[in-house]
Short mmCIF file of C-alpha atoms in Angstrom, two decimals:
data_model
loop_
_atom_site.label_atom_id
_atom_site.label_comp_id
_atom_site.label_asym_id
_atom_site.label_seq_id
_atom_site.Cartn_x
_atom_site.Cartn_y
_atom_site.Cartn_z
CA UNK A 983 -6.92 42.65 93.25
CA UNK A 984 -9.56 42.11 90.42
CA UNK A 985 -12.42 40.36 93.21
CA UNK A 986 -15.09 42.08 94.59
CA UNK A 987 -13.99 43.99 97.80
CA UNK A 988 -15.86 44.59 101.12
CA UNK A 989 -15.14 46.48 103.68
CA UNK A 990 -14.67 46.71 106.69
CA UNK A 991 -14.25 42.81 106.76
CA UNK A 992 -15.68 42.83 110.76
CA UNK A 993 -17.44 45.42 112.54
CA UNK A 994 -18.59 45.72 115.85
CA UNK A 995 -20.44 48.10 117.47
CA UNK A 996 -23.35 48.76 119.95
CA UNK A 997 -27.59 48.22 119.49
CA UNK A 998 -28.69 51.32 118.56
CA UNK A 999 -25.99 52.43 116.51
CA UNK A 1000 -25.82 53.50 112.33
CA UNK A 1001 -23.24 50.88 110.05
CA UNK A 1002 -22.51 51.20 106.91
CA UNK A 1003 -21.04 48.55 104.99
CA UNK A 1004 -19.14 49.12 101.54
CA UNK A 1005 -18.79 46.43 98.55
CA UNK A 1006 -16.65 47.47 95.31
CA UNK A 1007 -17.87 45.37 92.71
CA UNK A 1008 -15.19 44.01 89.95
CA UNK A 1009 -14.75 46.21 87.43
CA UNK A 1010 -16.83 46.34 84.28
CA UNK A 1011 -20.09 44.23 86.39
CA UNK A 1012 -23.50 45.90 85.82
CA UNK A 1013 -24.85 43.70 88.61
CA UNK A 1014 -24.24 43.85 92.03
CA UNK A 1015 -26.15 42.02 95.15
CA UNK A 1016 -26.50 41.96 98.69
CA UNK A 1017 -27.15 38.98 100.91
CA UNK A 1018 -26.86 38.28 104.66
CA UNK A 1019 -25.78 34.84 106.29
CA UNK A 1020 -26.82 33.77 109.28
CA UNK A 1021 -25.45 31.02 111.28
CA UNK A 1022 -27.38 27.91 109.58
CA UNK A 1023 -29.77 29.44 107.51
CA UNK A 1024 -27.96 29.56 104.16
CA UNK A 1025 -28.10 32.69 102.21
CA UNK A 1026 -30.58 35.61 102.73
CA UNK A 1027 -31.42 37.71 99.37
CA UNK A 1028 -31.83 41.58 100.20
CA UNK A 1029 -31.11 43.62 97.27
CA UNK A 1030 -29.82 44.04 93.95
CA UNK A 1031 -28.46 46.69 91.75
CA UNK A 1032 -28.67 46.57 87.72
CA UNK A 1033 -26.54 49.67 86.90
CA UNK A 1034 -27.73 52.17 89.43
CA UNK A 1035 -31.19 51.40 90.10
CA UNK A 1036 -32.91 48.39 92.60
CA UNK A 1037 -35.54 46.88 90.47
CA UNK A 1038 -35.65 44.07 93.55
CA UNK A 1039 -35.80 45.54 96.94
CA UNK A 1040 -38.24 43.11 98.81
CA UNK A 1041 -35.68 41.06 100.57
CA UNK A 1042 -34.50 44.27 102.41
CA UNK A 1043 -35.69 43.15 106.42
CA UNK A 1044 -36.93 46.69 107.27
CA UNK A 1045 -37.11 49.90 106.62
CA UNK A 1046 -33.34 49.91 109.05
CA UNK A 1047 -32.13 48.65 105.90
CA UNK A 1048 -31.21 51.03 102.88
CA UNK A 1049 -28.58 50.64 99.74
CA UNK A 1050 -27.29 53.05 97.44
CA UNK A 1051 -24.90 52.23 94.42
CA UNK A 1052 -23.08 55.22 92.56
CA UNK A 1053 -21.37 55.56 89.04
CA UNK A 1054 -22.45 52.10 88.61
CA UNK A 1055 -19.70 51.20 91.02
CA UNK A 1056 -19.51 50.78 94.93
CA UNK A 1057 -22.58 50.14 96.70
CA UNK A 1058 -22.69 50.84 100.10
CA UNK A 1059 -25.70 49.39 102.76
CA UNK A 1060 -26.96 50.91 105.63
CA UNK A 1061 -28.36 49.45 108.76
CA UNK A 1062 -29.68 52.17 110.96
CA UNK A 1063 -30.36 51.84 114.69
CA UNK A 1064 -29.00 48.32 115.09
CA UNK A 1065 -30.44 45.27 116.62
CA UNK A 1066 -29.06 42.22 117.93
CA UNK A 1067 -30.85 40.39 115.57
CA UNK A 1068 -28.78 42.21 112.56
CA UNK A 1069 -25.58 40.49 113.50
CA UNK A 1070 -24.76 38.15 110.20
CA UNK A 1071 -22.02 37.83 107.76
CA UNK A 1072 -22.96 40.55 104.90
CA UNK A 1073 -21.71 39.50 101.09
CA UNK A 1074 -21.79 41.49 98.51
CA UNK A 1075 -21.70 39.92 94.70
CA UNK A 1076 -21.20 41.16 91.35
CA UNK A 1077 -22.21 39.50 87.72
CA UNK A 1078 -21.35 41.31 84.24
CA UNK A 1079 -25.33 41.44 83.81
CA UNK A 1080 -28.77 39.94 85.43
CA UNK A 1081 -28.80 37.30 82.63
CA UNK A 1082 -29.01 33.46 83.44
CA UNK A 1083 -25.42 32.94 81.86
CA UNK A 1084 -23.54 35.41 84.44
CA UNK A 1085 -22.32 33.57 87.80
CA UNK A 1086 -21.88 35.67 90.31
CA UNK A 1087 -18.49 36.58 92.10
CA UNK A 1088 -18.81 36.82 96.08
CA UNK A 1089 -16.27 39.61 98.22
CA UNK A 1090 -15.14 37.48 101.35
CA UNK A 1091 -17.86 39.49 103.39
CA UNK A 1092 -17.99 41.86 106.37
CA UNK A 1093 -18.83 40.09 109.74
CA UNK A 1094 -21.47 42.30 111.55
CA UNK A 1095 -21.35 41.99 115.61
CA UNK A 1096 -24.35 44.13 117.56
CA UNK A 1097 -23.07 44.12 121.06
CA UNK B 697 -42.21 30.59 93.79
CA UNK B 698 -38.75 28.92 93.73
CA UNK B 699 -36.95 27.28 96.02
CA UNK B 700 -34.27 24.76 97.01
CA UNK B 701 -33.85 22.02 99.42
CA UNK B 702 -30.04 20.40 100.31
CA UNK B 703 -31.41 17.43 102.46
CA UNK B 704 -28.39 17.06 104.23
CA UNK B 705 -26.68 19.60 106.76
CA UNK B 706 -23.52 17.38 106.57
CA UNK B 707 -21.73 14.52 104.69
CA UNK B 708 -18.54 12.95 105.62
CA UNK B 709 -16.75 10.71 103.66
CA UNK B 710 -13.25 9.26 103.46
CA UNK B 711 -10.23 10.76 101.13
CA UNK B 712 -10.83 8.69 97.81
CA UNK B 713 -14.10 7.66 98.11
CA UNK B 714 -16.79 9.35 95.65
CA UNK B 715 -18.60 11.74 97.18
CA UNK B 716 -22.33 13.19 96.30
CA UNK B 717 -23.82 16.57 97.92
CA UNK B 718 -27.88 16.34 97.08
CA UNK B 719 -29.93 19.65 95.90
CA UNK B 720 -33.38 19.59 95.08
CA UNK B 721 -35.11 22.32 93.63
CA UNK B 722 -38.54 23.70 92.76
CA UNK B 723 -39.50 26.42 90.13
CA UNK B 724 -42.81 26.79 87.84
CA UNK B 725 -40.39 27.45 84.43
CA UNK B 726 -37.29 26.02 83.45
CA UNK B 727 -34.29 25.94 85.83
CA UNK B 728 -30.98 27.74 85.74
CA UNK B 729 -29.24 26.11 88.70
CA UNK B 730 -25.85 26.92 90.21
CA UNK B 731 -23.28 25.14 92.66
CA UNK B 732 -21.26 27.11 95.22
CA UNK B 733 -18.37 26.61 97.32
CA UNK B 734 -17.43 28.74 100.84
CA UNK B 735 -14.36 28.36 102.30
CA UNK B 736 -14.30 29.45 105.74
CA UNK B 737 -14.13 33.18 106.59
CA UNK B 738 -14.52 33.89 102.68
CA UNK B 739 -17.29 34.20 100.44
CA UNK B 740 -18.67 32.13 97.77
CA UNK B 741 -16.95 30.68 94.96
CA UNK B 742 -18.85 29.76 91.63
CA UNK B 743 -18.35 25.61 91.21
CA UNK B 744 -20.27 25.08 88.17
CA UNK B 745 -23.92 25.44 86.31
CA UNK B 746 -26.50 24.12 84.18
CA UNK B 747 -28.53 26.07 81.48
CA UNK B 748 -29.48 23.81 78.77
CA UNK B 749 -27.70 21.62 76.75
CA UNK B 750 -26.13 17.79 78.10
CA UNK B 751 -27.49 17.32 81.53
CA UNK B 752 -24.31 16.13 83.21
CA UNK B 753 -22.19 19.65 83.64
CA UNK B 754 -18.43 19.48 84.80
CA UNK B 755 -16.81 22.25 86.55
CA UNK B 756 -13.97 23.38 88.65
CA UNK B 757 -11.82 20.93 91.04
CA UNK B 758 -12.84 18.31 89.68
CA UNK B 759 -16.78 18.22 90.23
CA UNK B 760 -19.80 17.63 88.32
CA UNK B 761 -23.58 18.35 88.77
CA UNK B 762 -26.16 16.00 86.98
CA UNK B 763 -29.43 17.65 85.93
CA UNK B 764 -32.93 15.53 86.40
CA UNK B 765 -35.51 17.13 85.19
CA UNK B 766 -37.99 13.96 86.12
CA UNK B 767 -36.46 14.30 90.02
CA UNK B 768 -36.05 17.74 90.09
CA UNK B 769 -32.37 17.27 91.58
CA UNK B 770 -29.20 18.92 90.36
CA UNK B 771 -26.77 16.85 93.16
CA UNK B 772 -23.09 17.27 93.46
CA UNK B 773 -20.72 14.79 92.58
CA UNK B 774 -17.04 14.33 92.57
CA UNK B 775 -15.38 10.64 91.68
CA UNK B 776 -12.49 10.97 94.09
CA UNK B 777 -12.68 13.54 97.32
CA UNK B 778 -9.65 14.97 98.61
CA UNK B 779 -9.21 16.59 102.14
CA UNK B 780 -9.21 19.74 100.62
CA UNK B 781 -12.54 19.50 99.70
CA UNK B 782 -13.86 19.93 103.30
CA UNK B 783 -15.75 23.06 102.89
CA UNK B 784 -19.53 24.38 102.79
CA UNK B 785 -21.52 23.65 99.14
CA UNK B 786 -24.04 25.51 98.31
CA UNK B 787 -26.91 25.45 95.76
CA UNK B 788 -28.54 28.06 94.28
CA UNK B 789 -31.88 28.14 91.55
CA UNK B 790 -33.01 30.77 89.09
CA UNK B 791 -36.49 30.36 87.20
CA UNK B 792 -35.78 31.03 83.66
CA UNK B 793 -39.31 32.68 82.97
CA UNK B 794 -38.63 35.50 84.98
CA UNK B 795 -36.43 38.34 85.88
CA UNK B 796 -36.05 36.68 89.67
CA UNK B 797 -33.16 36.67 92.26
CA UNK B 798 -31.34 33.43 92.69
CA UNK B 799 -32.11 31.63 95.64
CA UNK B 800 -29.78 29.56 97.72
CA UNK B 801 -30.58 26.59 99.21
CA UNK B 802 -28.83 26.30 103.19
CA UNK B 803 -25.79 24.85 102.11
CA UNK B 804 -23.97 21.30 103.29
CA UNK B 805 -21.20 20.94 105.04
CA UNK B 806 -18.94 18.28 103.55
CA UNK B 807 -16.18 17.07 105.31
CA UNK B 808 -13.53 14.86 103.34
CA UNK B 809 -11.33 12.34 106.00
CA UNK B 810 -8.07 11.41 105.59
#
């Protein structure tokens, strides 16, 4: 479809463990963001990509969390040696630039479980 | 630093009836505000927003946003609610004086009766 993608939609794995978590932004979208919901508390900013490059990486929780974007495409985060606190619905979003006139599109997430 | 408050974590009203979902919202320049919609298991949907210009703004489905500048309140309003509507609203800020992240407010859970 033409929507932002994410995948895998759920994921479950043990504390401890490496994810990675993919988001293919819509074609033609400079922008692309992270965020991470949590039961209740509403949407969590982490990072954001203009092209290639993070100019805003301070919502990222800890240095367990890391994001690349290539080709000004798919943007994959990281989350090494999971904790139990991690588990959260991660979105991924996409906008055709940073400006104030560009709403962004949301993928339908990937559900993180830390067993 | 910005920031947004929806006062209410849910609001329940009957099939027909009007129906208002309140955001508040702080910045130190002028606002760019956003409304959101999340149907379950999916992710966020763009509803409508407010730049400049006329301070009522209509959108998708239906709804509308009025902009206060005086109250500082951008609430959600729709003249007729349908079931369908039941789903989680959310509203989001952007200061217009700087290059900053929107930020969402915790979202409200409206749930439209039949």
């Amino acid at each position: 479809g033409a929507g932002v993608s994410q995948s895998p939609s759920n994921k479950v794995t043990e504390k401890g463990k490496d994810v990675e978590l993919r988001c293919d932004p819509i074609s033609g979208h400079t922008a692309l963001y992270w965020y991470r919901q949590s039961l209740g508390q509403g949407l969590e900013f982490l990072i954001y990509f203009q092209g290639n490059s993070a100019p805003d990486k301070s919502g990222l929780p800890s240095d367990r969390f890391s994001a690349e974007r290539t080709g000004g495409s798919v943007s994959t985060l990281t989350i090494q040696r999971t904790q139990q606190e991690d588990s959260a619905v991660y979105l991924c979003a996409s906008s055709l630039g940073q400006g104030e006139n560009q709403p962004q599109h949301f993928g339908d997430g990937t559900r993180l479980s830390i067993l | 630093a910005q920031s947004v408050a929806q006062p209410e974590d849910q609001v329940n009203v009957a099939e027909g009836n009007p129906l208002t979902v309140k955001c508040t919202y702080s910045v130190s320049g002028n606002p760019y505000l956003f409304w959101y919609v999340q149907y379950p298991n999916r992710g966020l949907q763009f509803l409508l927003k407010y730049i400049t210009g006329d301070n009522l703004v209509k959108g998708s489905y239906g709804f509308e946003a009025e902009f206060n500048k005086s109250q500082t309140s951008f609430h959600l309003k729709k003249p007729s609610a349908l079931v369908s509507d039941s789903a989680l609203y959310f509203c989001a800020v952007r200061d217009s004086s700087g290059n900053t992240p929107l930020v969402f407010g915790k979202g409200t859970r409206l749930s439209v009766i039949a």
